[in-house]
């Protein structure tokens, strides 16, 4: 909260500033419900895929057998869709950052600079964290937290972001069991 308030104060537009900057600052103060909805929709789609695949004692309602063509389609197609969605969101974030910079928005220490490299590297590191977590039975935050720190995020933001991600990974793990 304090970090966001200090960023907003530092970015306060002067009376001669573009009114669009004031609109951007107002949006920064509110919960991005559309982004929360996208995250919940992805989680719901994942839940449907898990139920369709069956497993761990539960048979598939669609008759999907492990390692047959339908099973791999249920693995590959959603993975490709998530990758495309991730790239789309990354490009959208980049465009929003360019727009903010053009309006004179003052980025704060700890704000991630979403370049083409970070838009590609962060999702790949997230996939690697998931693979490592799955193979070794450790939390993905052990891998993702240092990556977020390397991106320039503040430790407080990294900690809260990791905690937020645990909510969704715990939910999806519960569905799989």
PDB file of C-alpha atoms in Angstrom:
ATOM      1  CA  UNK A   1       0.000   0.000   0.000  1.00  0.00           C
ATOM      2  CA  UNK A   2       2.727   2.457   0.968  1.00  0.00           C
ATOM      3  CA  UNK A   3       4.743   1.557  -2.124  1.00  0.00           C
ATOM      4  CA  UNK A   4       1.773   2.169  -4.407  1.00  0.00           C
ATOM      5  CA  UNK A   5       0.913   5.463  -2.658  1.00  0.00           C
ATOM      6  CA  UNK A   6       4.485   6.729  -2.985  1.00  0.00           C
ATOM      7  CA  UNK A   7       4.479   5.811  -6.681  1.00  0.00           C
ATOM      8  CA  UNK A   8       1.223   7.674  -7.168  1.00  0.00           C
ATOM      9  CA  UNK A   9       2.433  10.733  -5.291  1.00  0.00           C
ATOM     10  CA  UNK A  10       5.668  10.836  -7.278  1.00  0.00           C
ATOM     11  CA  UNK A  11       3.615  10.516 -10.458  1.00  0.00           C
ATOM     12  CA  UNK A  12       1.110  13.193  -9.509  1.00  0.00           C
ATOM     13  CA  UNK A  13       0.467  15.228 -12.642  1.00  0.00           C
ATOM     14  CA  UNK A  14       1.081  18.931 -12.599  1.00  0.00           C
ATOM     15  CA  UNK A  15      -1.739  21.233 -13.566  1.00  0.00           C
ATOM     16  CA  UNK A  16      -0.313  21.433 -17.099  1.00  0.00           C
ATOM     17  CA  UNK A  17       0.027  17.654 -17.473  1.00  0.00           C
ATOM     18  CA  UNK A  18      -2.034  15.592 -19.870  1.00  0.00           C
ATOM     19  CA  UNK A  19      -5.399  14.630 -18.315  1.00  0.00           C
ATOM     20  CA  UNK A  20      -4.780  11.094 -19.600  1.00  0.00           C
ATOM     21  CA  UNK A  21      -2.063  10.733 -16.952  1.00  0.00           C
ATOM     22  CA  UNK A  22      -4.617  11.533 -14.248  1.00  0.00           C
ATOM     23  CA  UNK A  23      -6.814   8.757 -15.668  1.00  0.00           C
ATOM     24  CA  UNK A  24      -3.875   6.304 -15.612  1.00  0.00           C
ATOM     25  CA  UNK A  25      -3.147   7.248 -11.994  1.00  0.00           C
ATOM     26  CA  UNK A  26      -6.797   6.746 -11.058  1.00  0.00           C
ATOM     27  CA  UNK A  27      -6.731   3.264 -12.615  1.00  0.00           C
ATOM     28  CA  UNK A  28      -3.574   2.478 -10.622  1.00  0.00           C
ATOM     29  CA  UNK A  29      -5.508   3.116  -7.401  1.00  0.00           C
ATOM     30  CA  UNK A  30      -8.229   0.557  -8.087  1.00  0.00           C
ATOM     31  CA  UNK A  31      -8.332  -3.227  -8.191  1.00  0.00           C
ATOM     32  CA  UNK A  32      -7.960  -4.448 -11.792  1.00  0.00           C
ATOM     33  CA  UNK A  33     -11.049  -6.653 -11.755  1.00  0.00           C
ATOM     34  CA  UNK A  34     -10.696  -7.561 -15.425  1.00  0.00           C
ATOM     35  CA  UNK A  35      -7.256  -9.031 -14.678  1.00  0.00           C
ATOM     36  CA  UNK A  36      -8.602 -10.919 -11.664  1.00  0.00           C
ATOM     37  CA  UNK A  37     -11.409 -12.275 -13.864  1.00  0.00           C
ATOM     38  CA  UNK A  38      -8.891 -13.515 -16.466  1.00  0.00           C
ATOM     39  CA  UNK A  39      -6.930 -15.304 -13.740  1.00  0.00           C
ATOM     40  CA  UNK A  40     -10.095 -16.911 -12.360  1.00  0.00           C
ATOM     41  CA  UNK A  41     -11.213 -17.907 -15.881  1.00  0.00           C
ATOM     42  CA  UNK A  42      -7.856 -19.586 -16.536  1.00  0.00           C
ATOM     43  CA  UNK A  43      -8.154 -21.406 -13.210  1.00  0.00           C
ATOM     44  CA  UNK A  44     -11.685 -22.567 -14.097  1.00  0.00           C
ATOM     45  CA  UNK A  45     -10.516 -23.806 -17.515  1.00  0.00           C
ATOM     46  CA  UNK A  46      -7.688 -25.689 -15.845  1.00  0.00           C
ATOM     47  CA  UNK A  47     -10.224 -27.251 -13.488  1.00  0.00           C
ATOM     48  CA  UNK A  48     -12.289 -28.460 -16.460  1.00  0.00           C
ATOM     49  CA  UNK A  49      -9.191 -29.980 -18.093  1.00  0.00           C
ATOM     50  CA  UNK A  50      -8.249 -31.788 -14.867  1.00  0.00           C
ATOM     51  CA  UNK A  51     -11.767 -33.200 -14.498  1.00  0.00           C
ATOM     52  CA  UNK A  52     -11.838 -34.223 -18.181  1.00  0.00           C
ATOM     53  CA  UNK A  53      -8.516 -36.063 -17.803  1.00  0.00           C
ATOM     54  CA  UNK A  54      -9.465 -37.920 -14.650  1.00  0.00           C
ATOM     55  CA  UNK A  55      -6.719 -39.592 -12.635  1.00  0.00           C
ATOM     56  CA  UNK A  56      -5.726 -40.579  -9.113  1.00  0.00           C
ATOM     57  CA  UNK A  57      -8.564 -43.016  -8.749  1.00  0.00           C
ATOM     58  CA  UNK A  58     -11.159 -40.981 -10.660  1.00  0.00           C
ATOM     59  CA  UNK A  59     -12.020 -42.039 -14.180  1.00  0.00           C
ATOM     60  CA  UNK A  60     -12.413 -39.487 -16.918  1.00  0.00           C
ATOM     61  CA  UNK A  61     -16.046 -38.551 -17.622  1.00  0.00           C
ATOM     62  CA  UNK A  62     -15.036 -38.316 -21.294  1.00  0.00           C
ATOM     63  CA  UNK A  63     -13.400 -41.748 -21.323  1.00  0.00           C
ATOM     64  CA  UNK A  64      -9.895 -40.312 -21.706  1.00  0.00           C
ATOM     65  CA  UNK A  65      -7.234 -42.947 -21.098  1.00  0.00           C
ATOM     66  CA  UNK A  66      -3.789 -41.868 -19.862  1.00  0.00           C
ATOM     67  CA  UNK A  67      -1.249 -41.500 -22.688  1.00  0.00           C
ATOM     68  CA  UNK A  68      -3.748 -41.844 -25.564  1.00  0.00           C
ATOM     69  CA  UNK A  69      -4.236 -39.114 -28.189  1.00  0.00           C
ATOM     70  CA  UNK A  70      -7.090 -37.393 -26.315  1.00  0.00           C
ATOM     71  CA  UNK A  71      -5.015 -37.305 -23.133  1.00  0.00           C
ATOM     72  CA  UNK A  72      -2.094 -35.607 -24.871  1.00  0.00           C
ATOM     73  CA  UNK A  73      -4.461 -33.233 -26.629  1.00  0.00           C
ATOM     74  CA  UNK A  74      -5.778 -32.231 -23.180  1.00  0.00           C
ATOM     75  CA  UNK A  75      -2.185 -31.598 -22.106  1.00  0.00           C
ATOM     76  CA  UNK A  76      -0.804 -29.848 -25.199  1.00  0.00           C
ATOM     77  CA  UNK A  77      -3.726 -27.682 -26.393  1.00  0.00           C
ATOM     78  CA  UNK A  78      -4.314 -25.884 -23.058  1.00  0.00           C
ATOM     79  CA  UNK A  79      -0.557 -25.454 -22.620  1.00  0.00           C
ATOM     80  CA  UNK A  80      -0.267 -23.779 -26.023  1.00  0.00           C
ATOM     81  CA  UNK A  81      -3.322 -21.635 -25.272  1.00  0.00           C
ATOM     82  CA  UNK A  82      -1.791 -20.521 -21.966  1.00  0.00           C
ATOM     83  CA  UNK A  83       1.496 -19.711 -23.708  1.00  0.00           C
ATOM     84  CA  UNK A  84      -0.335 -17.602 -26.298  1.00  0.00           C
ATOM     85  CA  UNK A  85      -2.345 -15.867 -23.562  1.00  0.00           C
ATOM     86  CA  UNK A  86       0.858 -15.165 -21.638  1.00  0.00           C
ATOM     87  CA  UNK A  87       2.502 -13.583 -24.695  1.00  0.00           C
ATOM     88  CA  UNK A  88      -0.621 -11.556 -25.416  1.00  0.00           C
ATOM     89  CA  UNK A  89      -0.779 -10.249 -21.848  1.00  0.00           C
ATOM     90  CA  UNK A  90       2.960  -9.515 -21.906  1.00  0.00           C
ATOM     91  CA  UNK A  91       2.628  -7.448 -25.078  1.00  0.00           C
ATOM     92  CA  UNK A  92      -0.364  -5.641 -23.579  1.00  0.00           C
ATOM     93  CA  UNK A  93       1.645  -4.795 -20.456  1.00  0.00           C
ATOM     94  CA  UNK A  94       4.471  -3.498 -22.651  1.00  0.00           C
ATOM     95  CA  UNK A  95       2.049  -1.284 -24.572  1.00  0.00           C
ATOM     96  CA  UNK A  96       0.591   0.050 -21.310  1.00  0.00           C
ATOM     97  CA  UNK A  97       4.088   0.862 -20.036  1.00  0.00           C
ATOM     98  CA  UNK A  98       4.978   2.699 -23.241  1.00  0.00           C
ATOM     99  CA  UNK A  99       1.737   4.661 -22.954  1.00  0.00           C
ATOM    100  CA  UNK A 100       2.490   5.581 -19.330  1.00  0.00           C
ATOM    101  CA  UNK A 101       6.021   6.669 -20.229  1.00  0.00           C
ATOM    102  CA  UNK A 102       4.704   8.814 -23.098  1.00  0.00           C
ATOM    103  CA  UNK A 103       2.342  10.528 -20.641  1.00  0.00           C
ATOM    104  CA  UNK A 104       5.187  11.285 -18.232  1.00  0.00           C
ATOM    105  CA  UNK A 105       4.459   8.616 -15.638  1.00  0.00           C
ATOM    106  CA  UNK A 106       7.344   8.302 -13.169  1.00  0.00           C
ATOM    107  CA  UNK A 107       8.172   4.634 -12.638  1.00  0.00           C
ATOM    108  CA  UNK A 108       9.390   3.764  -9.150  1.00  0.00           C
ATOM    109  CA  UNK A 109      12.191   1.576  -7.881  1.00  0.00           C
ATOM    110  CA  UNK A 110      10.824  -1.953  -7.944  1.00  0.00           C
ATOM    111  CA  UNK A 111       8.620  -1.479 -11.010  1.00  0.00           C
ATOM    112  CA  UNK A 112       9.473  -4.191 -13.529  1.00  0.00           C
ATOM    113  CA  UNK A 113      10.612  -2.936 -16.904  1.00  0.00           C
ATOM    114  CA  UNK A 114       8.711  -5.218 -19.279  1.00  0.00           C
ATOM    115  CA  UNK A 115      11.033  -5.505 -22.244  1.00  0.00           C
ATOM    116  CA  UNK A 116      10.837  -8.143 -24.972  1.00  0.00           C
ATOM    117  CA  UNK A 117      13.377 -10.127 -22.953  1.00  0.00           C
ATOM    118  CA  UNK A 118      11.514 -10.030 -19.645  1.00  0.00           C
ATOM    119  CA  UNK A 119       8.230 -10.865 -21.368  1.00  0.00           C
ATOM    120  CA  UNK A 120       9.885 -14.041 -22.708  1.00  0.00           C
ATOM    121  CA  UNK A 121      12.142 -14.938 -19.760  1.00  0.00           C
ATOM    122  CA  UNK A 122       9.648 -14.646 -16.898  1.00  0.00           C
ATOM    123  CA  UNK A 123       7.110 -17.118 -18.358  1.00  0.00           C
ATOM    124  CA  UNK A 124       9.918 -19.560 -19.215  1.00  0.00           C
ATOM    125  CA  UNK A 125      11.248 -19.305 -15.673  1.00  0.00           C
ATOM    126  CA  UNK A 126       7.726 -19.886 -14.375  1.00  0.00           C
ATOM    127  CA  UNK A 127       7.479 -23.079 -16.443  1.00  0.00           C
ATOM    128  CA  UNK A 128      10.888 -24.184 -15.179  1.00  0.00           C
ATOM    129  CA  UNK A 129       9.772 -23.446 -11.607  1.00  0.00           C
ATOM    130  CA  UNK A 130       6.702 -25.616 -12.146  1.00  0.00           C
ATOM    131  CA  UNK A 131       8.768 -28.475 -13.555  1.00  0.00           C
ATOM    132  CA  UNK A 132      11.295 -28.260 -10.729  1.00  0.00           C
ATOM    133  CA  UNK A 133       8.518 -28.049  -8.140  1.00  0.00           C
ATOM    134  CA  UNK A 134       6.782 -31.072  -9.638  1.00  0.00           C
ATOM    135  CA  UNK A 135       9.904 -33.194  -9.966  1.00  0.00           C
ATOM    136  CA  UNK A 136      11.511 -32.325  -6.660  1.00  0.00           C
ATOM    137  CA  UNK A 137       8.415 -31.712  -4.561  1.00  0.00           C
ATOM    138  CA  UNK A 138       9.480 -28.226  -3.562  1.00  0.00           C
ATOM    139  CA  UNK A 139       7.569 -24.969  -3.835  1.00  0.00           C
ATOM    140  CA  UNK A 140       7.799 -23.035  -7.084  1.00  0.00           C
ATOM    141  CA  UNK A 141       8.362 -19.857  -5.059  1.00  0.00           C
ATOM    142  CA  UNK A 142      11.854 -21.071  -4.254  1.00  0.00           C
ATOM    143  CA  UNK A 143      12.675 -20.656  -7.947  1.00  0.00           C
ATOM    144  CA  UNK A 144      10.335 -17.808  -8.904  1.00  0.00           C
ATOM    145  CA  UNK A 145      11.179 -15.484  -6.017  1.00  0.00           C
ATOM    146  CA  UNK A 146      14.822 -15.040  -7.054  1.00  0.00           C
ATOM    147  CA  UNK A 147      13.681 -14.514 -10.651  1.00  0.00           C
ATOM    148  CA  UNK A 148      11.282 -11.764  -9.546  1.00  0.00           C
ATOM    149  CA  UNK A 149      14.066 -10.180  -7.481  1.00  0.00           C
ATOM    150  CA  UNK A 150      16.322 -10.321 -10.549  1.00  0.00           C
ATOM    151  CA  UNK A 151      13.630  -8.521 -12.545  1.00  0.00           C
ATOM    152  CA  UNK A 152      14.016  -5.666 -10.063  1.00  0.00           C
ATOM    153  CA  UNK A 153      10.946  -6.210  -7.900  1.00  0.00           C
ATOM    154  CA  UNK A 154      11.111  -5.140  -4.272  1.00  0.00           C
ATOM    155  CA  UNK A 155      11.326  -7.960  -1.709  1.00  0.00           C
ATOM    156  CA  UNK A 156       7.972  -6.970  -0.156  1.00  0.00           C
ATOM    157  CA  UNK A 157       6.278  -7.217  -3.558  1.00  0.00           C
ATOM    158  CA  UNK A 158       7.990 -10.539  -4.307  1.00  0.00           C
ATOM    159  CA  UNK A 159       6.803 -11.953  -0.980  1.00  0.00           C
ATOM    160  CA  UNK A 160       3.189 -10.883  -1.474  1.00  0.00           C
ATOM    161  CA  UNK A 161       3.167 -12.024  -5.110  1.00  0.00           C
ATOM    162  CA  UNK A 162       4.492 -15.456  -4.102  1.00  0.00           C
ATOM    163  CA  UNK A 163       1.814 -15.728  -1.427  1.00  0.00           C
ATOM    164  CA  UNK A 164      -0.875 -14.787  -3.941  1.00  0.00           C
ATOM    165  CA  UNK A 165       0.374 -17.449  -6.369  1.00  0.00           C
ATOM    166  CA  UNK A 166       0.245 -20.075  -3.608  1.00  0.00           C
ATOM    167  CA  UNK A 167      -3.528 -19.571  -3.454  1.00  0.00           C
ATOM    168  CA  UNK A 168      -3.910 -20.715  -7.056  1.00  0.00           C
ATOM    169  CA  UNK A 169      -1.301 -23.464  -7.004  1.00  0.00           C
ATOM    170  CA  UNK A 170      -2.866 -24.902  -3.834  1.00  0.00           C
ATOM    171  CA  UNK A 171      -6.300 -24.787  -5.439  1.00  0.00           C
ATOM    172  CA  UNK A 172      -5.161 -26.579  -8.594  1.00  0.00           C
ATOM    173  CA  UNK A 173      -3.204 -29.158  -6.581  1.00  0.00           C
ATOM    174  CA  UNK A 174      -6.318 -29.872  -4.546  1.00  0.00           C
ATOM    175  CA  UNK A 175      -8.290 -30.450  -7.738  1.00  0.00           C
ATOM    176  CA  UNK A 176      -5.721 -32.928  -8.997  1.00  0.00           C
ATOM    177  CA  UNK A 177      -5.872 -35.007  -5.816  1.00  0.00           C
TER     178      UNK A 177
END
